[in-house]
Amino acid sequence: MKLISLVVPIYNEQQTVRGFVERIDEVWPDIAAAMEEGAELEILFVNDGSKDLSCEVIRNLKSRQGAIRLVSLSRNFGKEAALSAGMHHCKGDIVVPIDVDLQDPPEVIVEMVQRWKEGAKVVNGRRADRSDDGWFKRLSARAFYSLFERLADHPVHRDVGDFRLMDRDAVNVINQLSEQSRFNKGLFSWIGFKVDTVEYKRPERSAGETKWRLRKLWSLAVDGITSTTTLPLRVWTYLGATIALGAFLYAAFVIGYTLLQGRDVPGFASIMVAVLFLGGLQLLSLGLIGEYLGRVSVQVRGRPLFIVESVEEIDDGT
């Protein structure tokens, strides 16, 4: 008997958790049948500092098909940290991170299990149709993946979120990684193993509203780029060398011109353009260095990625 763990980060999701468990109960017989030799279910909710009644609703839940556990963090650490906490506390031979809002359809897990049985250690869920997402979400996602593919040392799969199936071997490797500025999609790509992909249509949220605001999306994008590649720093090295070479050549020209033609009165506009241009480049490069240095500072402090306040066995599935 294999144990399948569903890792479900939540933050103020009192409207969605009950419907999520009911949907899992409906789909589970198909998932268990796909395992052939049989399987057991664990639903692991990770409460990321919810301020509503999410925990109370979970404590009153009963599952017809599997056990329910609740890991509560001491405050809101963010979804990346909450997902990491779930990966550390889940017990499954197979682990599936999944959103509680049912935008990750549980029915897809059936095909993921089949691909896992064929030898894949990681089975990605790819959003083949995002027409139900808002236009801004689609546009920003397309821009991010395009930029990430050009910059990252190990590009993530386009339109693949956290929804995927992972073998215990892959989960154990992920749990060994100690990054503080966490970008799980990049880590999932970095570990390697045999990877397969299942496509699905991404539906609308079952209830509630998204917690991803523009500021959080921007922060996640910056963390994703700075935690997976040093190419932006290298670009500034090349750009600085090019500008320095141009400055030396221009200096040689000025010296030669002065020796041959005599002193020339410099133009105020050209001086200001040069000063502002070089000053702007310096500020941009310092800001970029600061982004990396800030993450080094966080990593050196060695603080835990998350703090678990409690672990509760809500329902043992019997």
XYZ file of C-alpha atoms in Angstrom:
318
model
C 0.000 0.000 0.000
C 1.377 3.368 -1.044
C 0.536 6.569 0.843
C -0.329 9.609 -1.266
C 0.024 12.975 0.497
C -1.816 16.046 -0.772
C 0.025 19.125 0.515
C -2.442 22.031 0.663
C -1.171 25.492 1.766
C -4.017 27.744 2.956
C -4.349 31.383 3.939
C -7.825 32.690 4.778
C -9.612 29.926 2.844
C -12.581 29.151 5.089
C -14.885 29.232 2.054
C -12.988 26.602 0.070
C -11.607 23.885 2.390
C -14.855 21.938 2.843
C -15.582 21.835 -0.881
C -11.986 20.773 -1.516
C -12.236 17.740 0.797
C -15.598 16.757 -0.690
C -14.106 16.895 -4.197
C -11.118 14.787 -3.127
C -13.497 12.209 -1.622
C -15.287 11.989 -4.967
C -12.114 11.603 -7.023
C -10.134 9.368 -4.670
C -11.608 6.010 -5.815
C -10.300 6.708 -9.331
C -6.864 7.657 -7.990
C -6.712 4.532 -5.818
C -7.777 2.373 -8.766
C -4.961 3.840 -10.880
C -2.483 2.652 -8.245
C -3.703 -0.952 -8.836
C -1.907 -2.360 -5.796
C -3.881 0.012 -3.580
C -3.176 3.306 -1.875
C -3.962 5.345 1.211
C -4.649 9.073 1.348
C -3.324 11.857 3.539
C -4.616 15.435 3.191
C -2.103 17.755 4.854
C -3.325 21.331 5.269
C -0.657 23.932 6.064
C -2.195 26.966 7.753
C -0.030 29.944 6.801
C -1.200 32.274 9.574
C -4.851 32.511 8.526
C -6.884 35.195 10.293
C -10.312 33.780 9.448
C -12.003 30.550 10.551
C -10.035 28.251 8.224
C -8.556 26.188 11.078
C -11.914 25.800 12.820
C -13.505 24.583 9.607
C -10.692 22.072 9.062
C -10.961 20.763 12.628
C -14.614 19.921 11.967
C -13.932 18.126 8.680
C -14.325 14.417 8.104
C -13.004 12.560 5.087
C -14.601 9.371 3.796
C -11.404 8.341 2.064
C -8.303 9.355 4.050
C -6.639 11.039 6.995
C -6.636 14.805 7.511
C -3.756 16.583 9.249
C -3.253 20.274 10.020
C 0.145 21.962 10.351
C -0.195 25.527 11.678
C 2.633 28.038 11.234
C 3.193 30.679 13.901
C 2.497 33.519 11.437
C 2.162 34.214 7.736
C 5.442 33.154 6.094
C 4.168 33.103 2.506
C 3.085 30.290 0.226
C 6.616 29.188 -0.679
C 7.502 28.645 2.980
C 4.129 27.015 3.718
C 4.637 24.582 0.857
C 8.111 23.774 2.190
C 6.634 23.107 5.633
C 4.153 20.705 4.086
C 6.920 18.900 2.204
C 8.809 18.419 5.478
C 5.793 17.109 7.425
C 4.051 14.924 4.846
C 4.487 11.159 5.135
C 3.560 10.023 1.633
C 5.468 7.836 -0.791
C 3.942 10.155 -3.398
C 3.457 13.871 -2.701
C 1.138 16.212 -4.629
C 1.182 19.963 -3.837
C -2.254 21.278 -4.773
C -4.241 24.492 -4.311
C -7.347 24.415 -2.153
C -9.356 26.587 -4.567
C -9.695 23.643 -7.019
C -7.959 25.503 -9.837
C -5.722 22.437 -9.790
C -8.298 19.753 -10.749
C -7.850 16.640 -8.558
C -8.960 14.460 -11.492
C -5.583 15.148 -13.137
C -3.857 13.181 -10.364
C -5.165 9.955 -11.947
C -3.089 10.523 -15.085
C -0.152 11.747 -12.988
C -0.159 8.436 -11.106
C -0.125 6.538 -14.399
C 2.905 8.515 -15.598
C 4.609 7.871 -12.233
C 4.012 4.148 -12.637
C 5.723 4.380 -16.043
C 8.906 5.583 -14.342
C 8.658 9.365 -13.913
C 9.875 10.708 -10.567
C 8.240 14.107 -11.145
C 5.027 14.634 -13.131
C 4.263 18.275 -13.851
C 0.768 19.657 -14.280
C 0.860 22.089 -17.197
C -1.892 24.655 -17.708
C -2.688 24.160 -21.381
C -5.668 26.553 -21.265
C -5.636 29.638 -19.016
C -8.629 31.377 -20.570
C -10.349 31.548 -17.167
C -7.465 33.599 -15.741
C -7.676 37.378 -15.934
C -5.908 39.161 -18.780
C -3.303 40.662 -16.452
C -2.495 37.265 -14.931
C -2.058 35.727 -18.381
C 0.076 38.618 -19.629
C 2.320 38.752 -16.556
C 2.761 34.961 -16.553
C 3.748 34.972 -20.242
C 6.238 37.796 -19.656
C 7.746 36.100 -16.601
C 8.247 32.713 -18.248
C 9.757 34.336 -21.356
C 12.240 36.319 -19.251
C 12.985 33.379 -16.970
C 13.769 31.071 -19.905
C 16.404 33.543 -21.107
C 18.024 34.170 -17.725
C 17.753 31.073 -15.532
C 20.486 28.444 -15.400
C 17.766 25.770 -15.102
C 14.582 27.155 -16.713
C 11.252 26.119 -15.231
C 8.624 24.525 -17.439
C 6.329 27.128 -18.960
C 2.825 27.362 -17.436
C 3.679 24.812 -14.740
C 2.857 25.929 -11.201
C 3.273 24.046 -7.934
C 0.727 21.394 -8.945
C 2.703 18.239 -9.684
C 3.288 14.700 -8.455
C 6.638 13.931 -6.818
C 8.130 10.642 -5.783
C 9.500 10.413 -2.228
C 13.053 10.391 -3.638
C 12.478 13.838 -5.183
C 10.814 15.152 -2.013
C 13.745 14.031 0.130
C 16.149 15.996 -2.090
C 13.940 19.112 -1.970
C 13.865 18.899 1.842
C 17.671 18.969 1.941
C 17.839 22.371 0.208
C 18.264 25.284 2.615
C 17.485 28.385 0.531
C 15.821 31.153 2.508
C 14.641 33.109 -0.559
C 12.486 30.216 -1.688
C 11.317 29.748 -5.262
C 9.988 26.213 -5.320
C 9.318 26.039 -9.057
C 13.020 26.656 -9.666
C 14.017 24.061 -7.064
C 11.677 21.475 -8.595
C 13.384 22.067 -11.947
C 16.907 22.054 -10.499
C 16.761 18.620 -8.836
C 16.461 16.781 -12.142
C 15.141 13.173 -12.136
C 12.941 11.801 -14.891
C 10.175 14.312 -15.581
C 6.879 13.905 -17.421
C 4.044 16.373 -18.030
C 0.259 16.205 -17.935
C -1.792 19.029 -19.465
C -5.094 20.309 -18.116
C -7.505 23.231 -18.419
C -7.256 25.600 -15.479
C -10.759 26.417 -14.184
C -11.940 29.369 -12.118
C -11.643 29.394 -8.334
C -14.342 27.393 -6.584
C -14.898 30.202 -4.041
C -13.171 33.146 -2.388
C -10.617 35.372 -4.082
C -6.954 35.092 -4.983
C -4.342 36.193 -2.436
C -1.808 36.995 -5.146
C -1.629 40.772 -5.475
C 0.711 42.683 -7.785
C 3.259 43.291 -5.025
C 3.453 39.579 -4.126
C 3.719 38.546 -7.776
C 6.543 41.035 -8.326
C 8.354 39.838 -5.212
C 8.010 36.199 -6.320
C 9.358 37.041 -9.779
C 12.417 38.841 -8.319
C 13.056 35.947 -5.908
C 12.747 33.491 -8.775
C 15.332 35.245 -10.938
C 17.850 36.112 -8.222
C 17.689 32.659 -6.617
C 18.284 30.713 -9.821
C 20.892 32.683 -11.776
C 23.708 35.251 -11.455
C 23.378 36.283 -15.096
C 22.032 39.792 -14.243
C 25.264 40.474 -12.315
C 27.341 39.155 -15.206
C 25.487 41.413 -17.648
C 26.528 44.458 -15.646
C 30.134 43.253 -15.727
C 30.036 43.127 -19.517
C 28.169 46.417 -19.772
C 30.613 48.133 -17.418
C 33.581 46.820 -19.395
C 32.039 48.066 -22.647
C 31.387 51.540 -21.227
C 34.883 51.697 -19.734
C 36.401 50.795 -23.112
C 34.311 53.500 -24.786
C 35.432 56.026 -22.146
C 39.093 55.184 -22.704
C 38.700 55.524 -26.461
C 36.928 58.857 -26.053
C 39.641 60.073 -23.674
C 42.289 59.146 -26.229
C 40.321 61.041 -28.884
C 40.059 64.171 -26.700
C 43.775 64.100 -25.935
C 44.671 63.677 -29.590
C 42.217 66.363 -30.703
C 43.582 68.821 -28.123
C 47.179 68.208 -29.178
C 46.371 68.666 -32.856
C 43.609 71.300 -32.839
C 44.076 73.067 -29.534
C 41.721 73.314 -26.600
C 38.034 73.092 -27.341
C 35.320 74.429 -25.053
C 33.221 71.393 -23.903
C 29.481 71.564 -24.225
C 27.396 71.629 -21.076
C 24.714 69.362 -22.580
C 27.149 66.618 -23.570
C 28.728 66.643 -20.115
C 25.365 66.396 -18.383
C 24.231 63.569 -20.656
C 27.398 61.611 -19.923
C 27.213 62.211 -16.180
C 23.528 61.317 -15.901
C 23.887 58.266 -18.113
C 26.851 56.840 -16.206
C 25.312 57.803 -12.857
C 22.076 56.044 -13.747
C 23.930 52.887 -14.746
C 25.840 52.931 -11.471
C 22.654 53.265 -9.425
C 20.971 50.456 -11.332
C 23.958 48.174 -10.890
C 24.193 49.015 -7.180
C 20.499 48.233 -6.768
C 20.939 44.877 -8.458
C 23.965 44.067 -6.313
C 21.884 45.067 -3.282
C 19.191 42.544 -4.239
C 21.725 39.721 -4.239
C 23.527 41.017 -1.144
C 20.238 41.208 0.759
C 19.538 37.566 0.005
C 23.052 36.606 1.089
C 22.421 38.469 4.370
C 19.167 36.576 4.940
C 20.850 33.263 4.190
C 23.803 33.959 6.496
C 21.507 34.725 9.441
C 20.376 31.121 9.293
C 16.857 31.739 10.579
C 14.356 28.917 9.961
C 12.303 29.146 6.793
C 9.128 28.586 8.832
C 8.074 28.042 12.446
C 5.519 25.337 13.194
C 3.159 26.228 16.023
C 1.227 22.940 16.093
C 0.604 19.687 14.227
C -2.868 18.182 14.599
C -4.362 14.861 13.564
C -7.857 15.963 12.543
C -9.261 12.721 11.137
C -7.531 9.358 10.804
C -9.777 8.334 7.927
C -11.568 5.569 9.783
